[in-house]
Amino acid sequence: MRLDYLTIFPEFFDVLGISLLGKAVDNGIVDIHAHDLRTWTHDRHRTVDDTPCGGGAGMVMKPDPWGEAFDDLLGADPDPSVHVVIPTPSGTPFRQDDAAQLSHADRIVFCCGRYEGIDHRVIDYASEHWSVHELSLGDYVLNGGEVAALAMTEAIVRLVPGVLGNPESLSEESYSQDQEGLLEYPVYTRPASWRGWDVPEVLMSGHHGHIAQWRREQSRELTRRRRPDLLTDE
Ligand code: 6GU
């Protein structure tokens, strides 16, 4: 899988060289390229923004550098197998399903906007050539798409076969289908008693049926309290 990032702050992506993702890079499973969008400017000030047409506060990212970056990275021929991700608070919510779908992609280009956003014609142009996803991390505003792209990258890359050490831990975690889309139950390790707090007895019982039942109940109760929107039946 090749991942490209178009950004005016390529240093944000230096962290992809560490931890589990860094190992995936070292193993050749993922190939990461962060590009400074200002590479594709031609004026003395390397300008990437301009005032909004129609007026209003803030600045908008000019289309030209994006177009030239696309030409250099992807060429001019349409290819729906290329995924272009545009992190934006006005995107559709980025969910585990999106991460799972994108984990099968050979090529993803993240377009990280700053200021009030990217000239919309960039999205129209990209949509005519590649598979475009405008995605939001949640209902809050970040200063730019970089941190969102990093979060999405981690969610996607950990699902690529060979990246996670123990693939079984994938099926037990929150939002996985094996968990009926519920939140994960609370977990414990030794010691059995710590600062007056005991590990729930059932977990020390060795009775696998009771343990599975307890975990299911905990998941349902936690989901009912915190994320009732995730409960489909019952
Ligand atoms: Cl994807 N981008 C920005 N700039 N802010 C966000 C976001 C994305 N998701 C939530 N807030």
Short mmCIF file of C-alpha atoms and ligand atoms in Angstrom, two decimals:
data_model
loop_
_atom_site.label_atom_id
_atom_site.label_comp_id
_atom_site.label_asym_id
_atom_site.label_seq_id
_atom_site.Cartn_x
_atom_site.Cartn_y
_atom_site.Cartn_z
CA MET A 1 0.00 0.00 0.00
CA ARG A 2 1.34 3.41 -0.97
CA LEU A 3 0.25 6.43 1.08
CA ASP A 4 0.84 10.03 -0.05
CA TYR A 5 0.14 13.16 1.98
CA LEU A 6 -0.26 16.59 0.40
CA THR A 7 0.22 19.22 3.10
CA ILE A 8 1.98 22.49 3.91
CA PHE A 9 3.31 20.75 7.07
CA PRO A 10 4.98 17.50 5.94
CA GLU A 11 6.76 17.21 9.35
CA PHE A 12 3.43 16.12 10.88
CA PHE A 13 3.94 12.78 9.15
CA ASP A 14 7.39 12.08 10.61
CA VAL A 15 5.61 10.16 13.40
CA LEU A 16 4.59 7.49 10.88
CA GLY A 17 8.15 6.19 11.20
CA ILE A 18 7.59 4.99 14.79
CA SER A 19 5.67 2.23 16.60
CA LEU A 20 3.58 -0.35 14.77
CA LEU A 21 3.25 1.80 11.65
CA GLY A 22 6.98 2.36 11.53
CA LYS A 23 7.46 -1.40 11.58
CA ALA A 24 5.01 -1.76 8.67
CA VAL A 25 7.13 0.80 6.78
CA ASP A 26 10.36 -1.09 7.60
CA ASN A 27 8.74 -4.38 6.48
CA GLY A 28 7.77 -2.84 3.13
CA ILE A 29 4.03 -3.34 3.78
CA VAL A 30 3.40 0.40 3.49
CA ASP A 31 5.29 3.02 1.55
CA ILE A 32 4.83 6.56 2.88
CA HIS A 33 5.45 9.86 1.07
CA ALA A 34 4.70 13.25 2.64
CA HIS A 35 4.86 16.16 0.17
CA ASP A 36 5.09 19.89 0.80
CA LEU A 37 2.29 21.44 -1.24
CA ARG A 38 4.47 24.56 -1.67
CA THR A 39 6.64 22.46 -4.02
CA TRP A 40 3.94 23.20 -6.60
CA THR A 41 3.91 26.98 -6.19
CA HIS A 42 5.88 29.33 -8.47
CA ASP A 43 5.76 32.76 -6.80
CA ARG A 44 8.38 34.21 -4.45
CA HIS A 45 6.16 33.74 -1.39
CA ARG A 46 5.09 30.20 -2.33
CA THR A 47 1.45 31.20 -1.87
CA VAL A 48 -1.11 28.44 -1.31
CA ASP A 49 -4.11 30.52 -0.18
CA ASP A 50 -6.26 33.44 -1.27
CA THR A 51 -9.34 35.35 -0.09
CA PRO A 52 -12.74 33.64 -0.46
CA CYS A 53 -14.85 34.51 -3.51
CA GLY A 54 -18.02 36.12 -2.23
CA GLY A 55 -16.28 37.45 0.85
CA GLY A 56 -16.13 36.22 4.40
CA ALA A 57 -13.55 35.44 7.03
CA GLY A 58 -10.35 33.45 6.57
CA MET A 59 -8.54 32.19 3.52
CA VAL A 60 -9.17 29.41 0.98
CA MET A 61 -6.55 27.10 -0.52
CA LYS A 62 -5.90 27.94 -4.18
CA PRO A 63 -6.59 25.16 -6.70
CA ASP A 64 -3.39 25.47 -8.78
CA PRO A 65 -0.86 23.80 -6.44
CA TRP A 66 -3.27 20.90 -5.86
CA GLY A 67 -3.78 20.41 -9.60
CA GLU A 68 -0.05 20.35 -10.30
CA ALA A 69 0.55 17.98 -7.37
CA PHE A 70 -2.10 15.60 -8.76
CA ASP A 71 -0.50 15.78 -12.22
CA ASP A 72 2.92 14.85 -10.79
CA LEU A 73 1.74 12.15 -8.38
CA LEU A 74 -1.13 10.56 -10.29
CA GLY A 75 -0.98 11.72 -13.91
CA ALA A 76 -4.04 12.78 -15.89
CA ASP A 77 -5.67 9.40 -16.58
CA PRO A 78 -8.69 8.48 -14.47
CA ASP A 79 -8.15 5.50 -12.13
CA PRO A 80 -10.91 4.59 -9.69
CA SER A 81 -8.54 2.23 -7.83
CA VAL A 82 -6.76 5.33 -6.49
CA HIS A 83 -8.43 6.65 -3.33
CA VAL A 84 -8.21 10.36 -2.55
CA VAL A 85 -9.10 11.16 1.05
CA ILE A 86 -9.95 14.73 1.99
CA PRO A 87 -10.19 15.15 5.77
CA THR A 88 -12.77 17.84 6.53
CA PRO A 89 -15.18 18.58 9.38
CA SER A 90 -17.94 18.74 6.74
CA GLY A 91 -17.20 15.20 5.51
CA THR A 92 -19.18 12.05 6.27
CA PRO A 93 -18.15 10.42 9.57
CA PHE A 94 -15.03 8.24 9.29
CA ARG A 95 -16.01 4.86 10.77
CA GLN A 96 -14.44 1.45 11.26
CA ASP A 97 -16.13 0.31 8.00
CA ASP A 98 -14.34 3.09 6.09
CA ALA A 99 -11.02 2.03 7.63
CA ALA A 100 -11.71 -1.61 6.67
CA GLN A 101 -12.60 -0.67 3.05
CA LEU A 102 -9.56 1.57 2.64
CA SER A 103 -7.27 -1.11 4.13
CA HIS A 104 -7.69 -2.98 0.79
CA ALA A 105 -6.52 -0.01 -1.31
CA ASP A 106 -3.18 -0.06 -3.15
CA ARG A 107 -2.94 3.72 -3.23
CA ILE A 108 -4.36 6.46 -1.00
CA VAL A 109 -3.61 10.17 -1.33
CA PHE A 110 -4.54 12.32 1.68
CA CYS A 111 -5.19 15.98 0.85
CA CYS A 112 -4.71 18.00 4.02
CA GLY A 113 -6.32 21.42 3.89
CA ARG A 114 -5.65 24.35 6.21
CA TYR A 115 -7.48 27.65 6.65
CA GLU A 116 -11.18 27.61 5.67
CA GLY A 117 -10.71 24.71 3.24
CA ILE A 118 -9.73 23.86 -0.33
CA ASP A 119 -11.28 25.47 -3.45
CA HIS A 120 -14.16 23.12 -4.24
CA ARG A 121 -13.10 22.66 -7.87
CA VAL A 122 -10.16 20.58 -6.59
CA ILE A 123 -12.68 18.09 -5.16
CA ASP A 124 -14.74 18.17 -8.40
CA TYR A 125 -11.61 17.55 -10.49
CA ALA A 126 -10.39 14.73 -8.24
CA SER A 127 -13.87 13.12 -8.20
CA GLU A 128 -13.78 12.93 -12.00
CA HIS A 129 -10.48 11.01 -11.89
CA TRP A 130 -10.24 8.99 -8.67
CA SER A 131 -12.37 7.64 -5.80
CA VAL A 132 -12.80 10.64 -3.53
CA HIS A 133 -13.75 10.42 0.16
CA GLU A 134 -14.48 13.58 2.15
CA LEU A 135 -14.28 12.31 5.73
CA SER A 136 -14.65 13.83 9.20
CA LEU A 137 -13.18 12.50 12.43
CA GLY A 138 -16.00 13.82 14.59
CA ASP A 139 -18.07 16.82 15.54
CA TYR A 140 -15.33 19.25 16.49
CA VAL A 141 -13.00 21.50 14.50
CA LEU A 142 -9.26 20.94 14.05
CA ASN A 143 -6.89 23.50 12.54
CA GLY A 144 -6.17 21.35 9.51
CA GLY A 145 -6.47 17.90 8.01
CA GLU A 146 -3.05 16.62 9.15
CA VAL A 147 -3.99 15.22 12.56
CA ALA A 148 -7.16 13.72 11.08
CA ALA A 149 -5.13 12.08 8.27
CA LEU A 150 -2.78 10.59 10.88
CA ALA A 151 -5.68 9.14 12.86
CA MET A 152 -7.27 7.72 9.71
CA THR A 153 -3.91 6.28 8.62
CA GLU A 154 -3.50 4.42 11.90
CA ALA A 155 -7.05 3.06 11.75
CA ILE A 156 -6.51 1.89 8.14
CA VAL A 157 -2.96 0.53 8.26
CA ARG A 158 -3.46 -1.59 11.39
CA LEU A 159 -6.07 -3.56 9.39
CA VAL A 160 -3.64 -4.40 6.57
CA PRO A 161 -2.66 -8.10 6.87
CA GLY A 162 0.72 -8.54 8.54
CA VAL A 163 0.74 -5.18 10.33
CA LEU A 164 -0.83 -6.20 13.64
CA GLY A 165 1.08 -8.79 15.65
CA ASN A 166 -2.00 -10.66 16.81
CA PRO A 167 -4.89 -10.55 14.29
CA GLU A 168 -7.28 -12.10 16.89
CA SER A 169 -7.28 -8.89 18.92
CA LEU A 170 -8.91 -7.22 15.88
CA SER A 171 -12.11 -9.23 16.17
CA GLU A 172 -12.59 -8.54 19.89
CA GLU A 173 -12.21 -4.78 19.88
CA SER A 174 -14.84 -2.04 19.89
CA TYR A 175 -16.80 -1.62 16.62
CA SER A 176 -15.69 -5.00 15.21
CA GLN A 177 -18.46 -7.11 13.67
CA ASP A 178 -17.70 -10.11 15.97
CA GLN A 179 -18.65 -7.82 18.84
CA GLU A 180 -22.02 -7.04 17.21
CA GLY A 181 -20.75 -3.47 16.78
CA LEU A 182 -20.83 -2.87 20.57
CA LEU A 183 -18.22 -1.11 22.73
CA GLU A 184 -15.56 -3.32 24.26
CA TYR A 185 -16.11 -4.75 27.77
CA PRO A 186 -13.73 -3.68 30.60
CA VAL A 187 -10.48 -5.65 30.89
CA TYR A 188 -8.31 -6.59 33.88
CA THR A 189 -4.96 -8.22 34.58
CA ARG A 190 -3.13 -9.29 37.76
CA PRO A 191 -2.94 -8.70 40.69
CA ALA A 192 -6.40 -10.03 41.67
CA SER A 193 -6.64 -7.26 44.28
CA TRP A 194 -5.20 -3.74 43.81
CA ARG A 195 -5.66 -0.79 46.19
CA GLY A 196 -8.80 -2.40 47.51
CA TRP A 197 -10.28 -3.05 44.07
CA ASP A 198 -10.82 -6.70 43.04
CA VAL A 199 -10.94 -8.24 39.58
CA PRO A 200 -14.57 -9.38 39.00
CA GLU A 201 -14.89 -12.91 40.37
CA VAL A 202 -16.28 -14.41 37.17
CA LEU A 203 -13.02 -13.60 35.35
CA MET A 204 -11.08 -15.69 37.89
CA SER A 205 -13.59 -18.59 37.72
CA GLY A 206 -12.13 -20.30 34.65
CA HIS A 207 -15.69 -20.85 33.41
CA HIS A 208 -15.46 -19.78 29.76
CA GLY A 209 -19.22 -19.77 29.19
CA HIS A 210 -19.86 -17.48 32.17
CA ILE A 211 -16.96 -15.22 31.17
CA ALA A 212 -18.28 -14.84 27.63
CA GLN A 213 -21.77 -14.09 28.97
CA TRP A 214 -20.44 -11.49 31.46
CA ARG A 215 -18.43 -9.77 28.75
CA ARG A 216 -21.44 -9.63 26.44
CA GLU A 217 -23.56 -8.12 29.21
CA GLN A 218 -20.88 -5.54 30.06
CA SER A 219 -20.58 -4.58 26.37
CA ARG A 220 -24.34 -4.13 26.01
CA GLU A 221 -24.66 -2.08 29.23
CA LEU A 222 -21.71 0.18 28.38
CA THR A 223 -23.05 0.73 24.87
CA ARG A 224 -26.56 1.48 26.19
CA ARG A 225 -25.16 4.14 28.55
CA ARG A 226 -22.51 5.74 26.34
CA ARG A 227 -23.50 5.08 22.75
CA PRO A 228 -27.19 4.16 22.50
CA ASP A 229 -26.99 5.14 18.81
CA LEU A 230 -24.94 1.97 18.20
CA LEU A 231 -27.71 -0.34 19.50
CA THR A 232 -29.66 -1.65 16.54
CA ASP A 233 -31.89 -4.33 18.14
CA GLU A 234 -33.35 -5.08 21.64
CL1 6GU B 1 -11.23 15.47 9.10
N1 6GU B 1 -10.57 17.99 9.62
C1 6GU B 1 -10.62 19.11 10.36
N2 6GU B 1 -9.95 20.18 9.96
N3 6GU B 1 -11.31 19.20 11.47
C2 6GU B 1 -11.97 18.10 11.84
C3 6GU B 1 -11.95 16.92 11.13
C4 6GU B 1 -11.24 16.89 9.99
N4 6GU B 1 -12.72 16.02 11.76
C5 6GU B 1 -13.16 16.63 12.83
N5 6GU B 1 -12.73 17.89 12.89
#
